[in-house]
Every structure is written in C-alpha cells, then in structure tokens.
Amino acid sequence: MRKMQRRLWIGCLAWLLYASAMNAQSSSLIQEGETFPSLWFPSMTDGVPQHLEQWRGQKVVVHLFASW
C-alpha cells in the first residue's frame, strides 16, 4: 500500500513539473519594442471609449483586475 502511494505522489509531482515547464514555454509575454494589442477602455468620467493608441509613445500602466 505504501509503495503504491509513493508511486502516485511521484507521478503527480512529475506531471506537475512537466505541466509547468510546458506552460513556461508557451507563455507569450510582450517584449520591449513589440506592439501591444489594440485596446480601448471606457472613460471613468463619461464612459466615452479611450483607445490605447492615443497614448502612443508615452508610458502607460494597464491594470487588469478580475473578480472571481
């Protein structure tokens, strides 16, 4: 019984390591110099769409928040 549990734990650990390695390879972070996808956000004051393009050449912090 103990041997079976040990094999199960080793298998789970191996699978987690493999899955995290595959995720690290497939992540597509935007590098400096690459263009950011075209986004727009409603203005906080009047709801008018504000396009990210209007701040081209300036430093912009985009804070994306998800409430689960």
mmCIF file of C-alpha atoms in Angstrom:
data_model
loop_
_atom_site.group_PDB
_atom_site.id
_atom_site.type_symbol
_atom_site.label_atom_id
_atom_site.label_comp_id
_atom_site.label_asym_id
_atom_site.label_seq_id
_atom_site.Cartn_x
_atom_site.Cartn_y
_atom_site.Cartn_z
ATOM 1 C CA MET A 1 0.000 0.000 0.000
ATOM 2 C CA ARG A 2 2.748 2.415 0.954
ATOM 3 C CA LYS A 3 4.661 1.679 -2.254
ATOM 4 C CA MET A 4 1.567 2.486 -4.320
ATOM 5 C CA GLN A 5 1.061 5.835 -2.551
ATOM 6 C CA ARG A 6 4.692 6.725 -3.116
ATOM 7 C CA ARG A 7 4.408 5.979 -6.842
ATOM 8 C CA LEU A 8 1.242 8.049 -7.035
ATOM 9 C CA TRP A 9 2.933 11.045 -5.379
ATOM 10 C CA ILE A 10 5.983 10.749 -7.625
ATOM 11 C CA GLY A 11 3.722 10.537 -10.686
ATOM 12 C CA CYS A 12 1.745 13.604 -9.610
ATOM 13 C CA LEU A 13 4.925 15.567 -8.964
ATOM 14 C CA ALA A 14 6.362 14.569 -12.348
ATOM 15 C CA TRP A 15 3.141 15.608 -14.088
ATOM 16 C CA LEU A 16 3.109 18.989 -12.298
ATOM 17 C CA LEU A 17 6.726 19.662 -13.247
ATOM 18 C CA TYR A 18 6.004 18.745 -16.869
ATOM 19 C CA ALA A 19 2.868 20.914 -16.997
ATOM 20 C CA SER A 20 4.641 23.927 -15.505
ATOM 21 C CA ALA A 21 7.534 23.535 -17.969
ATOM 22 C CA MET A 22 5.122 23.424 -20.917
ATOM 23 C CA ASN A 23 3.290 26.496 -19.626
ATOM 24 C CA ALA A 24 6.537 28.434 -19.252
ATOM 25 C CA GLN A 25 7.462 27.685 -22.862
ATOM 26 C CA SER A 26 4.084 28.684 -24.277
ATOM 27 C CA SER A 27 3.673 31.982 -22.431
ATOM 28 C CA SER A 28 3.743 34.912 -24.835
ATOM 29 C CA LEU A 29 4.939 37.941 -22.936
ATOM 30 C CA ILE A 30 5.245 41.189 -24.836
ATOM 31 C CA GLN A 31 8.859 42.242 -25.117
ATOM 32 C CA GLU A 32 10.158 45.811 -25.319
ATOM 33 C CA GLY A 33 9.709 47.153 -28.835
ATOM 34 C CA GLU A 34 6.779 44.889 -29.723
ATOM 35 C CA THR A 35 3.372 46.433 -30.321
ATOM 36 C CA PHE A 36 0.644 45.925 -27.740
ATOM 37 C CA PRO A 37 -2.745 44.684 -28.975
ATOM 38 C CA SER A 38 -5.261 47.395 -29.827
ATOM 39 C CA LEU A 39 -7.373 48.010 -26.722
ATOM 40 C CA TRP A 40 -9.965 50.526 -25.649
ATOM 41 C CA PHE A 41 -11.400 51.312 -22.254
ATOM 42 C CA PRO A 42 -14.451 53.331 -21.230
ATOM 43 C CA SER A 43 -13.566 56.650 -19.634
ATOM 44 C CA MET A 44 -14.113 56.728 -15.891
ATOM 45 C CA THR A 45 -15.815 60.115 -16.098
ATOM 46 C CA ASP A 46 -18.210 59.938 -19.051
ATOM 47 C CA GLY A 47 -17.921 56.393 -20.448
ATOM 48 C CA VAL A 48 -16.534 57.540 -23.813
ATOM 49 C CA PRO A 49 -14.158 54.923 -25.287
ATOM 50 C CA GLN A 50 -10.482 55.775 -24.769
ATOM 51 C CA HIS A 51 -8.198 53.973 -27.216
ATOM 52 C CA LEU A 52 -4.733 52.900 -26.156
ATOM 53 C CA GLU A 53 -3.389 54.405 -29.402
ATOM 54 C CA GLN A 54 -3.904 57.947 -28.091
ATOM 55 C CA TRP A 55 -1.065 57.405 -25.617
ATOM 56 C CA ARG A 56 1.437 56.121 -28.230
ATOM 57 C CA GLY A 57 4.988 56.953 -27.198
ATOM 58 C CA GLN A 58 4.060 57.553 -23.566
ATOM 59 C CA LYS A 59 4.414 55.187 -20.645
ATOM 60 C CA VAL A 60 1.067 53.683 -19.667
ATOM 61 C CA VAL A 61 0.209 51.326 -16.823
ATOM 62 C CA VAL A 62 -2.677 48.994 -17.649
ATOM 63 C CA HIS A 63 -4.033 47.352 -14.502
ATOM 64 C CA LEU A 64 -6.254 44.396 -15.384
ATOM 65 C CA PHE A 65 -8.308 43.072 -12.488
ATOM 66 C CA ALA A 66 -10.631 40.095 -12.384
ATOM 67 C CA SER A 67 -13.031 39.460 -9.544
ATOM 68 C CA TRP A 68 -13.696 35.760 -9.156
#
